[in-house]
XYZ file of C-alpha atoms in Angstrom:
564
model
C 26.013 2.821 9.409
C 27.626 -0.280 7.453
C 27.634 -0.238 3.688
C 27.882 -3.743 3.619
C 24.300 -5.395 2.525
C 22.522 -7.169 5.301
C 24.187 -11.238 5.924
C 21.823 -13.548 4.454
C 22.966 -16.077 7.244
C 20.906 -14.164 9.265
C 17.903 -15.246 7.735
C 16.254 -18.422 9.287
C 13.357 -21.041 8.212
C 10.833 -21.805 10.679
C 7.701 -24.506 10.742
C 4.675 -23.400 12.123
C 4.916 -25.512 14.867
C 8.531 -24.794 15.910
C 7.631 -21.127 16.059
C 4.636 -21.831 18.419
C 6.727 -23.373 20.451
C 9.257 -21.204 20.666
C 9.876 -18.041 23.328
C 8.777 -15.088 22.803
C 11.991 -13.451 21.826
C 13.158 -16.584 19.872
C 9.870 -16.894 17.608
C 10.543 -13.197 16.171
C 14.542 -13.807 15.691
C 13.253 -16.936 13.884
C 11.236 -15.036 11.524
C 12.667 -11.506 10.861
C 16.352 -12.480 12.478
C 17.666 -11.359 15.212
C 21.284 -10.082 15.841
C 23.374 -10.143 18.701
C 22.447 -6.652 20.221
C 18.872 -7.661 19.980
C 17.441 -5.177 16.951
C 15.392 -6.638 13.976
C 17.648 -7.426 11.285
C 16.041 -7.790 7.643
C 16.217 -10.971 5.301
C 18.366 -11.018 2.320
C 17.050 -10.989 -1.059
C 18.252 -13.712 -2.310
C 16.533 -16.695 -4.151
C 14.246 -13.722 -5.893
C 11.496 -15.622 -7.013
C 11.481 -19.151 -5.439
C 10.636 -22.070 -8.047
C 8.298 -24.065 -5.898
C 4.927 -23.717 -4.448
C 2.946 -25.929 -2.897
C -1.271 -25.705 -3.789
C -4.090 -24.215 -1.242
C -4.061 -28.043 0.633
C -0.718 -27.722 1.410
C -1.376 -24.857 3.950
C -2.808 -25.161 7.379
C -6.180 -23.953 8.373
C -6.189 -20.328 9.620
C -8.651 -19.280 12.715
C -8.817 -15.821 11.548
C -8.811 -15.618 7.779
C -10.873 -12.918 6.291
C -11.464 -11.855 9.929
C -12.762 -8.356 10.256
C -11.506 -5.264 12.629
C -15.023 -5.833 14.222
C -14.597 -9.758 14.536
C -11.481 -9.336 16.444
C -12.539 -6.677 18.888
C -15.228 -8.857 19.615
C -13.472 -11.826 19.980
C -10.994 -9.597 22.567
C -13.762 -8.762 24.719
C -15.082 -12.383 25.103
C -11.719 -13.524 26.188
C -11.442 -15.749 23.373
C -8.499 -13.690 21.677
C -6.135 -11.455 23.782
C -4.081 -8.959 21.689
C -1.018 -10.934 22.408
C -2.798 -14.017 20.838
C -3.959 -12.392 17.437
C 0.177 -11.249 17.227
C 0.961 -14.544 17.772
C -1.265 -15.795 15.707
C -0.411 -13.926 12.758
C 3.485 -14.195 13.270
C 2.784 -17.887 12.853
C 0.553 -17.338 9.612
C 3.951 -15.268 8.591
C 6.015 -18.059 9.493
C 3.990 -20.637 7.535
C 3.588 -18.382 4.051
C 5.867 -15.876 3.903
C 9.451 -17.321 4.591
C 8.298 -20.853 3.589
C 5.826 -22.645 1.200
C 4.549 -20.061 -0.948
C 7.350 -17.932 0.054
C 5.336 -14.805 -0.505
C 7.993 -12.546 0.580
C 5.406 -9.438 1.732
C 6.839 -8.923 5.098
C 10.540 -7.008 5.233
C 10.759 -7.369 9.331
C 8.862 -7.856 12.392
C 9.176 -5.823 15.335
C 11.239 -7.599 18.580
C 8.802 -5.564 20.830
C 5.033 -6.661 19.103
C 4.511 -8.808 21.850
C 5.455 -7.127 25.162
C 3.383 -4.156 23.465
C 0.552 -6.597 22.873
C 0.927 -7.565 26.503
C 0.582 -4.288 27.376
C -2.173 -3.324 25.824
C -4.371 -6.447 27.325
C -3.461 -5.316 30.514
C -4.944 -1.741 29.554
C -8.000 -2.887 28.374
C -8.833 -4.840 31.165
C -7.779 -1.951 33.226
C -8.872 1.224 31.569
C -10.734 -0.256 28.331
C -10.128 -0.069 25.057
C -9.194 3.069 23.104
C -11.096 1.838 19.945
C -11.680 -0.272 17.052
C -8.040 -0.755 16.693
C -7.195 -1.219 20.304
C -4.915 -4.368 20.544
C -5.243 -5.251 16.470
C -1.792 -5.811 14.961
C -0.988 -3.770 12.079
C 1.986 -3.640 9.438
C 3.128 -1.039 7.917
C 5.046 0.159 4.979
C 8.947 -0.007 5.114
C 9.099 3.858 4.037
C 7.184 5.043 7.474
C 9.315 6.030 10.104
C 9.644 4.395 13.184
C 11.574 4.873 16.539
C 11.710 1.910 17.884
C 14.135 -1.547 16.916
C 13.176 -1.360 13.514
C 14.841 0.301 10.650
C 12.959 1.976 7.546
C 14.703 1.986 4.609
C 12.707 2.088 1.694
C 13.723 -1.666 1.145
C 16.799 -0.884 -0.209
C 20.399 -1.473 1.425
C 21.714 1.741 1.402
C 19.488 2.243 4.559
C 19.710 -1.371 6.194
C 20.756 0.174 9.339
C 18.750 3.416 9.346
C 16.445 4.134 12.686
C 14.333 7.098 12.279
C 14.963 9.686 15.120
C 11.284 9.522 15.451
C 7.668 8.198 14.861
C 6.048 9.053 11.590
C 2.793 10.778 12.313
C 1.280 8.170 10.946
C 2.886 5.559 13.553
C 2.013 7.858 16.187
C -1.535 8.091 15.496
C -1.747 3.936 15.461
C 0.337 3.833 18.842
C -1.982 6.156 19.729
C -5.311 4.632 18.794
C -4.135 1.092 20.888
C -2.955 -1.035 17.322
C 0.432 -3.188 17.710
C 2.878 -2.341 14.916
C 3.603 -5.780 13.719
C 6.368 -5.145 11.291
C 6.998 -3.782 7.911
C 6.032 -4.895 4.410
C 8.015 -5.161 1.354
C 7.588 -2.659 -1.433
C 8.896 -1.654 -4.677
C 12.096 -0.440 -3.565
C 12.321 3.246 -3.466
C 8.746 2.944 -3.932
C 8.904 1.961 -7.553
C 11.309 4.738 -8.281
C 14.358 3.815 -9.123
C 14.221 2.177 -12.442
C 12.219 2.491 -15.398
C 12.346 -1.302 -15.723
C 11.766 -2.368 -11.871
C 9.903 -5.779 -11.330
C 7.131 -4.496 -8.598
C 7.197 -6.212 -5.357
C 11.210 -6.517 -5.598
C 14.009 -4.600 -3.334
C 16.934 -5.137 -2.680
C 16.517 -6.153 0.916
C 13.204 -8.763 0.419
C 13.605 -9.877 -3.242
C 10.694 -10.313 -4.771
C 6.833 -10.198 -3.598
C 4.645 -12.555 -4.641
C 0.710 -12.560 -5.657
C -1.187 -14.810 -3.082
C -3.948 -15.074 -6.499
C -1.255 -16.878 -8.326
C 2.763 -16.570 -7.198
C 4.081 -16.085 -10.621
C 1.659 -12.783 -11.391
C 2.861 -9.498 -10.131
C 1.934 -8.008 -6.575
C 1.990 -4.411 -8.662
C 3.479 -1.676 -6.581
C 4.347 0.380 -4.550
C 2.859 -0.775 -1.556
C 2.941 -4.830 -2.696
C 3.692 -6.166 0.583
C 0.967 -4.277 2.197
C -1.277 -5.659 -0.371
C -0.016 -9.181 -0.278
C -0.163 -9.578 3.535
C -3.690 -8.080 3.764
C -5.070 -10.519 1.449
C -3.129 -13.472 2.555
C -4.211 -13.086 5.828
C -0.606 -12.299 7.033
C -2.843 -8.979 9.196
C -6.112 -7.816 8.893
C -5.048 -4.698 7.996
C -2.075 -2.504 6.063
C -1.265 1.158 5.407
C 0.316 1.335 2.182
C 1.874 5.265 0.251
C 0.770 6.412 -2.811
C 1.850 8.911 -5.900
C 0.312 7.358 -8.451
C -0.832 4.158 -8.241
C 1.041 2.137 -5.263
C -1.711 1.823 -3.005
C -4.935 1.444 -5.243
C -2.737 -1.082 -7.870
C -1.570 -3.456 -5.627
C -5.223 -3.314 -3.946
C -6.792 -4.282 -7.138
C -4.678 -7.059 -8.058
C -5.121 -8.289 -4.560
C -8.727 -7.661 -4.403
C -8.532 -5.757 -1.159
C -10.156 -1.730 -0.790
C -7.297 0.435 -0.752
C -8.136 4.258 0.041
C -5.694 6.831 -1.467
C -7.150 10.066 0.208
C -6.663 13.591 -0.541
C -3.610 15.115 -0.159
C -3.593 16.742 3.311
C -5.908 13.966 4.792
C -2.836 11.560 6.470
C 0.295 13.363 6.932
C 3.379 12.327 5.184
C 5.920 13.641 8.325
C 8.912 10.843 8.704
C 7.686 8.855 5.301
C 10.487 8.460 2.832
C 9.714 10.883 0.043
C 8.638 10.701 -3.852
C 7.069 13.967 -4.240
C 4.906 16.639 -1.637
C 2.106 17.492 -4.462
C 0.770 13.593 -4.831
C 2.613 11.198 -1.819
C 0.189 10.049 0.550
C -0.267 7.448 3.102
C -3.528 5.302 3.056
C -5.511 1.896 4.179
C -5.071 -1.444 2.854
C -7.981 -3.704 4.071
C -10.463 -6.556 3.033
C -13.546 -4.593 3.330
C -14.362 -0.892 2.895
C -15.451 -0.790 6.705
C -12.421 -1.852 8.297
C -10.507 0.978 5.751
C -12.702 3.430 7.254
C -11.707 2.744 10.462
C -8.663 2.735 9.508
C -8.694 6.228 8.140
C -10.291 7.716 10.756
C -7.386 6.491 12.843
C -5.095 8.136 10.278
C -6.122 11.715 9.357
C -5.363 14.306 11.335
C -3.803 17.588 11.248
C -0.291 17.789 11.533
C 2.526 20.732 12.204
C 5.169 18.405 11.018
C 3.026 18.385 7.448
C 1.900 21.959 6.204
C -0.766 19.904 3.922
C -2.572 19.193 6.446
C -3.668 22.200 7.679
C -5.878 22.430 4.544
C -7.898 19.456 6.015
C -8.853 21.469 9.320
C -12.484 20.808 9.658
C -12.758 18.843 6.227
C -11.907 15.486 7.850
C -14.213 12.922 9.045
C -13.513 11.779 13.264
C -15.572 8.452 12.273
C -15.364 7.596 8.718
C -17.949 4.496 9.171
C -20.395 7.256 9.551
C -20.716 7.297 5.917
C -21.079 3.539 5.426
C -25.006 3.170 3.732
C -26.020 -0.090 2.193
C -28.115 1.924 0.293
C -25.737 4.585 -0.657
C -26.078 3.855 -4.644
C -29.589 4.846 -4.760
C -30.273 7.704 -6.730
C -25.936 8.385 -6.997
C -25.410 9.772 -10.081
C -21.836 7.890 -11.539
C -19.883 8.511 -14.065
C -18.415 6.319 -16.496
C -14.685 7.735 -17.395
C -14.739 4.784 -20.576
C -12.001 7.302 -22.827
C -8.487 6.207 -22.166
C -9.536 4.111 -19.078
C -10.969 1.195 -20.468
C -10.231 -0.296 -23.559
C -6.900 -1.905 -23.228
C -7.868 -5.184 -20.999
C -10.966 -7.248 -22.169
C -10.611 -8.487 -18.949
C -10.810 -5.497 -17.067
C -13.295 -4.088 -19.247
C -15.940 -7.962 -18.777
C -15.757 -6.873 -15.107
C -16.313 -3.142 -14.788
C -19.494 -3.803 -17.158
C -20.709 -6.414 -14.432
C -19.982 -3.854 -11.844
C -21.525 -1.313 -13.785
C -24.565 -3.792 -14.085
C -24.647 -4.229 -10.243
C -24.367 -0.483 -9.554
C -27.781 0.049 -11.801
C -29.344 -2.541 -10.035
C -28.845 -0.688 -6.987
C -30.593 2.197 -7.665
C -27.260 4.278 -9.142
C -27.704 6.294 -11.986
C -25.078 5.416 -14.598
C -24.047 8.613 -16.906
C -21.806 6.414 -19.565
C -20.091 8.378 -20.959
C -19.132 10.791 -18.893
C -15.249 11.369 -20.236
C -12.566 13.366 -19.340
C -11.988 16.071 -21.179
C -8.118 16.281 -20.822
C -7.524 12.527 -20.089
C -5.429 12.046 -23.599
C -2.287 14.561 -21.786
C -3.324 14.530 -18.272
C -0.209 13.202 -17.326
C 2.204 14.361 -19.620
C 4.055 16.785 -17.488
C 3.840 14.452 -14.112
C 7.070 12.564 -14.606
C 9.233 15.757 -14.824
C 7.629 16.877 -11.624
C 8.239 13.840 -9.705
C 11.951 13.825 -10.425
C 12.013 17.263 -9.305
C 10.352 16.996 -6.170
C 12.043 13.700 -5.844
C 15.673 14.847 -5.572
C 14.484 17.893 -3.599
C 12.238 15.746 -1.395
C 14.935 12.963 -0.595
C 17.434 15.077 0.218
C 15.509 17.072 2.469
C 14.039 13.693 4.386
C 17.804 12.227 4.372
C 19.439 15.112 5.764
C 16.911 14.727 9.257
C 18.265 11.430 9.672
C 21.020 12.075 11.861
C 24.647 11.497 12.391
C 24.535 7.714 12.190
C 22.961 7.674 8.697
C 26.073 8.023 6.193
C 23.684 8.403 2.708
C 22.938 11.980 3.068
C 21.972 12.804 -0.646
C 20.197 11.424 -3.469
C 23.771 11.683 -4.696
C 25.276 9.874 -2.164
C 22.718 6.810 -2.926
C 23.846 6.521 -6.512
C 27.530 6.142 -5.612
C 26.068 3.548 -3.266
C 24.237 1.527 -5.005
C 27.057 1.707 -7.934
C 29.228 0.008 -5.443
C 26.898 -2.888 -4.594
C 25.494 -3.549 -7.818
C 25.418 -7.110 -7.498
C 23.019 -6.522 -3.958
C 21.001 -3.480 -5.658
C 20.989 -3.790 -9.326
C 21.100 -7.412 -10.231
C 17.888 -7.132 -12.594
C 17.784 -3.688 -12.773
C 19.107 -0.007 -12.886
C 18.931 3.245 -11.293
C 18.266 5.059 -14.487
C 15.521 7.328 -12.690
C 17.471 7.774 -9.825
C 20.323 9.559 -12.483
C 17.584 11.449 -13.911
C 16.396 12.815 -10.914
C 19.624 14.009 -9.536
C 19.847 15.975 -12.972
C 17.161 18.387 -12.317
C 17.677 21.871 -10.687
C 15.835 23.349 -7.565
C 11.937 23.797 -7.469
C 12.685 27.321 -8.217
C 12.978 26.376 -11.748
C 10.766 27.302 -14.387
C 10.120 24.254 -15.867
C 9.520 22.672 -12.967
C 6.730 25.387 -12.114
C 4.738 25.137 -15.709
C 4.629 21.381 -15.333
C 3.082 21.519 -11.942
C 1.056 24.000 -12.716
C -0.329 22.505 -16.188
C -0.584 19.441 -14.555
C -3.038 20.927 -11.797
C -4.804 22.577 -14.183
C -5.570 19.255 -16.517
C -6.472 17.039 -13.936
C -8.477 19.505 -11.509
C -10.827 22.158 -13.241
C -10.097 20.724 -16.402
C -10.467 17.434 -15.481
C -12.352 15.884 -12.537
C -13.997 18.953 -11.625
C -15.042 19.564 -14.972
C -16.782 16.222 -15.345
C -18.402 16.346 -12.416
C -19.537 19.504 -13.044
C -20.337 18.820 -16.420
C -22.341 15.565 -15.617
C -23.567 16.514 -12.478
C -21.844 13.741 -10.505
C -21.373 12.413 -7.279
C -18.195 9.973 -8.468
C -16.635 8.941 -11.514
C -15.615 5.056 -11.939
C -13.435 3.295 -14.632
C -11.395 -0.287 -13.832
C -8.486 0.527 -11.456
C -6.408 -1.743 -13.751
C -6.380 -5.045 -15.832
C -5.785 -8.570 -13.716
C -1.829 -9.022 -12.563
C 0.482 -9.747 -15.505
C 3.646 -12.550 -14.700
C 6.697 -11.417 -12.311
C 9.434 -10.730 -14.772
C 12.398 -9.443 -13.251
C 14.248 -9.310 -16.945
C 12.449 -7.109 -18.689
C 10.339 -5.266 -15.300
C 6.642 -4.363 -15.488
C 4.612 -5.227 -18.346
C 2.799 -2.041 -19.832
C -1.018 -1.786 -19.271
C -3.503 1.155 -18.640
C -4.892 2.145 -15.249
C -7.227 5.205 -13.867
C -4.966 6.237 -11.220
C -3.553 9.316 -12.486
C -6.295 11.461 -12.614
C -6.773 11.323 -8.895
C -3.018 11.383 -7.882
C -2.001 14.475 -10.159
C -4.871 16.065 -9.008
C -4.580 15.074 -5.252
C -7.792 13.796 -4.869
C -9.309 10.992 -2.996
C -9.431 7.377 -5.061
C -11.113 4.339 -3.901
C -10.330 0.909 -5.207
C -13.041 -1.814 -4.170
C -12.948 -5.863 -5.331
C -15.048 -6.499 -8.287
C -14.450 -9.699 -9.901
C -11.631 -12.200 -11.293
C -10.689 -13.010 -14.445
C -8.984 -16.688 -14.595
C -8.721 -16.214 -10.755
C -6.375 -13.064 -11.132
C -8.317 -9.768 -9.537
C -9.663 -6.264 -11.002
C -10.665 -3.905 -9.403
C -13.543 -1.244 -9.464
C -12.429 2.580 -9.267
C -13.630 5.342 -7.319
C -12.533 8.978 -7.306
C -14.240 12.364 -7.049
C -13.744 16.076 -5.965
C -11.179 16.797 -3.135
C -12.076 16.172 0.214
C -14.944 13.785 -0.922
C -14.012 10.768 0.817
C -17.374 10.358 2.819
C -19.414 9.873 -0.536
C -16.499 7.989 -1.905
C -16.774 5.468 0.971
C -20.752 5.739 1.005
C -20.429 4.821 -3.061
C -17.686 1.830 -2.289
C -19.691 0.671 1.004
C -22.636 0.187 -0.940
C -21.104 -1.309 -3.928
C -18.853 -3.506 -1.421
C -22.140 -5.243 -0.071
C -24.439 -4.783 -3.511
C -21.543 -7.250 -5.139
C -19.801 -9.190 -2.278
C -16.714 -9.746 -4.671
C -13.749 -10.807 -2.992
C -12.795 -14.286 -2.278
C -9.783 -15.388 -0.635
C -6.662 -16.246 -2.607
C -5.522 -19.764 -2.593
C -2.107 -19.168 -3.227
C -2.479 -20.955 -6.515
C 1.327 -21.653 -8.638
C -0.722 -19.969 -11.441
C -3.551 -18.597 -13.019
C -6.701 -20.715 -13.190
C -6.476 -20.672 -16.929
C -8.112 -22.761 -19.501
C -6.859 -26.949 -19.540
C -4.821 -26.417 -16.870
């Protein structure tokens, strides 16, 4: 492996209609880069945060925005879309907006081999048939799940430009296996938003910095920005994004997409780059609840490689759409978490109240309030456990890598990006990173009390205990105010959220569109028990089509606000 940072020569501009008509081999190389051995080779960072962007009328006309999973299977079996098609389709959607005009900056590489697979799999279904809803659909995926094929995963940092994973995350397994085409990989926070306590999210060192397809100068949120970005640009129809605490259901909200963080144990983590084993999680990033329940159910599964998921033998759904009821509010007893969770965005707070309203209207039963009990220090103690089960979790996942891979350590990743400061660090630090590698093993006894007190707040003394208290069936809050500006000087403004709860705990948390404020998103929160994903998606489904929220973005320079 080279410790040099990736050549920006290699990146190259492409118009739409130069990419269409170029070759097959020639249209990815002009949008992802090829070198001369053939393998994907990721665009620099450079130029951050472009200045310009053109308005909505600049961009073409896109056959399949807002498509659905179900809109493309059925255009498939009419003959009017072949897989191969839709990837082509939607590499030239990624050629228009995400390299060029709006610069968007969601997609970290594309694979070489999406189309021969795409080929391959039109051949199959006019062979053998289809293997299912995702049969043929191109996908992208996170640049922290492992893949064996001629793309890298590297957590979009540097220090891993050149790392191939010895093999297939379970996760990419299970698509291979259920027919989708791995289209590429998304940017993300590098290291998954944690490196730095004063990270930009959407930025890494390898794609610079995401944009917000709402308005480019507000904040994708993170981890899993470029998942969220290219789902609700139209970039894919559909994303899996990782969670710990927040990095699927944030940058769902404030790109008013349904993002699914299940259980722990649901979707198993085997070949994903590591945060921390009690809360990471891989989940769906879609446009409407239905196509992230088919998405799920092509995701969970028990796994050897993952001893979580053993615990989800017999508790997962086959077909998650089973649970989809327009009428699933009526008589649902919800409650409102309003202490802590709403409060600090008048924003956020206008449209939970309409959502609240909507939820009433059909048929829900609204228990308001209905706090948590230990929300004030529910999450005092999950830092410390995170950098714990970082270092330990790292290192571990590093060490499988192989030969070829130099960084073998946490440790070793520090001295690197030290050395190529200018490439890693030219906004911000590594301060958690230095923190991290501080702690002792997970033998220690501070690391034990925090887990355990943190288990103990946000489980029976926290969402069990309201929903045993209340009665409940879910409890709902905001998932988070609309997207503050990109600001790569001082990182992430502060704000509140509802995430934590769910991911201390491990539970399930559904995110669903529920209105704009100046154009900018907010989202509408869903958690519950463990394991309760089939009323969580009932609860969203029905709320989905009660409220019909989401609108496309317009890829708008900024936020519709007042005399502009």
């Amino acid at each position: 492996m080279s410790d040099s940072a990736p050549d920006s020569a290699r990146q190259r501009h492409i118009s739409r209609r130069a990419f269409v008509g170029a070759g097959v081999t020639g249209a990815i190389a002009a949008v992802v880069g090829i070198d001369a051995c053939g393998s994907a080779a990721v665009p620099s960072a450079t130029q951050s945060v472009p200045r310009a962007a053109p308005s909505s009328s600049q961009v073409t006309p896109f056959e399949l925005e807002e498509v659905t999973l179900a809109d493309l299977q059925r255009g498939m079996v009419s003959g009017r879309y072949t897989s191969r098609s839709l990837c082509e389709a939607y590499l030239g959607r990624i050629a228009e907006l995400d390299r060029q005009g709006p610069m968007l900056r969601a997609v970290l590489q594309l694979n070489p081999e999406a189309l021969a697979i795409a080929t391959a799999l039109d051949s199959e279904r006019k062979t053998r048939g289809t293997r299912g809803p995702l049969h043929g659909v191109p996908v992208l995926i996170k640049d922290n799940i492992d893949t064996h094929d001629r793309m890298t995963t590297a957590a979009g940092s540097a220090a891993l430009a050149n790392s191939v994973a010895p093999r297939d995350s379970f996760v990419a397994e299970r698509l291979r296996a259920a027919g989708a085409v791995i289209l590429g990989k998304t940017n993300l926070s590098e290291w998954a938003n944690f490196r730095s306590t004063h990270a930009s999210s959407g930025w890494s060192g390898l794609g610079g910095q995401t944009r917000n397809p709402y308005a480019l100068d507000r904040t994708p949120s993170g981890s899993s920005s470029g998942s969220g970005t290219a789902v609700s640009a139209n970039l894919c129809a559909i994303a899996v994004g990782t969670e710990t605490d927040g990095s699927i259901t944030s940058p769902a909200s404030v790109a008013s997409l349904v993002g699914i963080k299940p259980t722990v144990g649901l979707v198993s983590r085997a070949g994903i780059i590591p945060i921390s084993h009690s809360q990471d999680t891989a989940g769906p990033m879609a446009r409407t609840v239905t196509d992230a329940a088919i998405l799920l159910s092509a995701l969970a599964a028990v796994d050897p490689r993952d001893p979580a998921t053993t615990a989800a033998s017999g508790r997962s759904a086959v077909d998650y759409t089973r649970f989809l009821r327009a009428d699933g509010l009526r008589g649902a007893r919800i409650g409102v978490a309003r202490k802590k969770y709403f409060g600090y965005s008048l924003q956020a707070d206008r449209v939970a109240e309409q959502a609240l309203d909507a939820m009433r209207r059909a048929g829900a039963v609204i228990v308001d309030p209905a706090d948590i009990a230990t929300a004030a220090n529910l999450d005092a103690d999950e830092f410390d456990v995170l950098l714990y089960e970082f270092k330990h979790d790292l290192n571990a996942y590093l060490a499988s890598l192989g030969p070829t891979v130099r960084m073998k350590s946490l440790h070793d990743l520090i001295a690197y990006n030290s050395a190529h400061a200018a490439e890693e660090m030219p906004y911000f630090g590594q301060e958690i990173f230095t923190m991290a590698e501080a702690k002792g093993p997970l033998t220690e006894k501070k690391y034990l009390s925090a887990l355990r007190t943190g288990h103990v707040r946000s489980r029976a003394g926290g969402i069990d205990a309201t929903m045993t208290k209340y009665r409940l069936d879910a409890i709902v809050a905001p998932t988070q105010g609309p997207p503050g500006l990109i600001d790569l000087v001082n990182g992430d403004a502060g704000g509140g959220s509802v995430t934590s709860p769910a991911a201390i705990a491990g539970y399930p948390h559904i995110t669903v569109p529920a209105g704009y404020a100046f154009g900018l998103p907010v989202g509408m929160s869903f958690f519950g028990r463990a394991w309760s994903e089939p009323t969580l998606i009932t609860l969203a489904y029905a709320f989905e089509q009660a409220t019909r929220a989401r609108r496309a973005p317009r890829l708008l320079p900024t936020a519709l606000l007042i005399g502009s």
